[in-house]
Amino acid sequence: MTTRIDATTLSTDEQLSLLSGADFWRTRALPEHGIPAVMMADGPHGLRAQLEATDHLGLASSVAATCFPPAATLASSWDLHLVHEVGEAVGREARALGVDVVLGPGMNIKRHPLCGRNFEYYSEDPLLSGLLASSAVRGIQSAGVGACVKHFAVNNQEHRRFVIDAIVDERTLHELYLRGFEVAVRASAPHMVMAAYNRINGDHATDARWLLTDTLRERWGFDGVVVSDWGATADRAAGVTAGMDLEMPGGAGTEPALRAALAAGSLDPAHVALSAQRVIDLAVRAQDSRATQAPTMAELLDPHDALARRAAAASSVVLTNDGTLPLTPGTRVALIGAFAEHPRFQGSGSSLVTPTRLTTARAALEAAGFTVSFAAGYEPVRSRPDAALVAEAAAVAASADVAVVMVGLPGIAESEGFDREHLALPAQHDALVAAVAEAQPRTVVALSVGSPVLLPWRDDVAAILLSYLGGQASGGALADALLGVIEPAGRLAETWPAAQHDVAADPYFPGDLAQVHYREGVFEGYRHATTAGVAPAFTFGHGLGYGSSDWGPARVSAPTVEPGGSLTISVEVTNPGERPRAEVVQVYAHDRSGVVLRPRRELVGFARALIEPRSTVTVEVEVTAESLRFWDVRVHDWALPRGTVALEVARSSETIEAVLEIEVLGAASDSAEGPGSPEIAASDEQWARRLGRAIPSPTPARPFTRESTLGDIGGTLTGRALRGAVLRMAPVSDDDRRDPASMALIERSIDELPLRGLAQMSNGRMSWAIVDAVVAFANRRPLRGLGALLRRR
């Protein structure tokens, strides 16, 4: 164990040097003081380690690593042990590749299914998100590398993600959008937390002391490094004061601003030393870990591919099934859909993994002994309408015993950098399913998507198997799930709406150019559906698996719960069938105390159990008093109500098996509605009352500032010329130019990049003086612009 290095023994310049990166992925080393560099890599579901060429958008090549199922898929397992296994495997590969910190997991709440990056996130529920993220962090860090939870906080869309201001009331902020991070930080102690791009109620997440210090460190006890998302820093001196330790990437050129702030007395030297100390401690911890024997990638490839396959199959969700599934070996299968040969197995953007291998569904089904006939049905990249492909597929399906139709969202439809435009599948995919189902009554639909879609044909097919995005072994996982080699035992970790207007956030998503208002409050996802009586297509927690189970009476270990206490719900679950079956017992709270308006149903605990054939197990679910609290805006803290709470033992958020009443002995007994009352569909008057202030006005588009985006100034001569130059400078390969998703990501990211990002992301090729000159010229202040350029000299 290396002796701790005291930051106060370093000079001010040395301390400052540690607060920004050396390059795109490494921190700065001070070898004369025994401080090594720390290597970071993207890695929510597998490493994107760029050891040579570097970029932030997943464009430059990365070394091959196992591509595990993304968070959206793993979340459906509700299996904390499985998520830990995958995290540990990612951590072991990080050790093998010389990576010290894995930049994951991502754990933002799925406020709206249109968010283009939802495939990277776990759930719409903060408790489930927090527990799954905790398991991932513990798994990664058990291998001797650090994990970094992200994106902190209220980062729930891609539209204008670099500059958008999320306007959210205090109670909603803490109960939904901070709660999962709190669970993960307290339970797993990640080495890093990544501060997000966006603003929250006017404050940049990277500059907000109330977020990074008052909440994260002082309230939750976080003692690691806060790192900026790449290029997210707005005011570097304010960020250091706020507790944002490390600016990434390197080359942003903000050290002069920090020196000036120190000289002016607006930045306390103690804050600089404190941030430097945290970076030093991270580097020393990484150095100690490197001293232990690391595995080699060669020895990890086979077992990790097998784990990826098992995880994808087990996380798949049986949405509907008339008994067609599982399939019988030897069945003649019409395999329909180009995804069977060109799988959609991960999302695009910074999480893009170069897989070590790739298994297709067609190859896996043929290897499993099926007689397979194939029809493409659609072109996989854009899936434009093509009646001939549909007709061919229907003819192939009619001559088989069963049709397996693989449809979903092409990569161009969902990616980091932009949000989806609607919830529908491509029209060609819907037409394909309808035609095949008409020709073949035993039609099974296998869905490859990163987030919910509309399924207008859902009552016309024999079964729907939701694979989400299955990672590199998705083809083999689908074969295993269809055959029942591994039970597709997933349960939905998000609500699948029947219509887009059923999403509570829909009227407010994604906001305008400057702001997005979270007017739906705490009534999001199943909380909205169960409160407002909205019937989803598929409910939160739903999943049929294979077989059935019988639930006995539920019992509670105590009739009351006190602050700091807990109780246990137990229920006997019987598997009467001939194959093992997994079951997830979910417990929801219905607060009847009347102390505060709450959603009709809130998840407060769950447990997953594997039940052998013709066996009965007792499943126990712990419910803590902490999970029954609400955020009291009167005291700006959590409060436990006093009164009756019904604990609903359930298979899903709508399928309740038992109701157990308890008395909660909290201190909050009078009405806590006050200004924080979370009305559904708030009017302007209600919204202002809930915010506790006037509705903030958006930042005006003019005059342009460093915060203005390239798109904002695109109507000016300066903006048009600059956009063209930046596009030419972007690290775009020929492969990227042939990939519509990559090009859409590049163009949208460039258009929405704030002008300050030109300096922050160019590794010194564009100075702050040039940025200020661009701003001046765009504002038609040529003399000021020339002055900025002259000062650069």
PDB file of C-alpha atoms in Angstrom, residues 100 164 215 332:
ATOM      1  CA  ASP A 100      -8.129   2.247 -14.008  1.00  0.00           C
ATOM      2  CA  ILE A 164     -30.582  22.674 -21.572  1.00  0.00           C
ATOM      3  CA  THR A 215     -25.882  16.910  -1.314  1.00  0.00           C
ATOM      4  CA  ARG A 332     -39.274 -25.769 -39.023  1.00  0.00           C
TER       5      ARG A 332
END
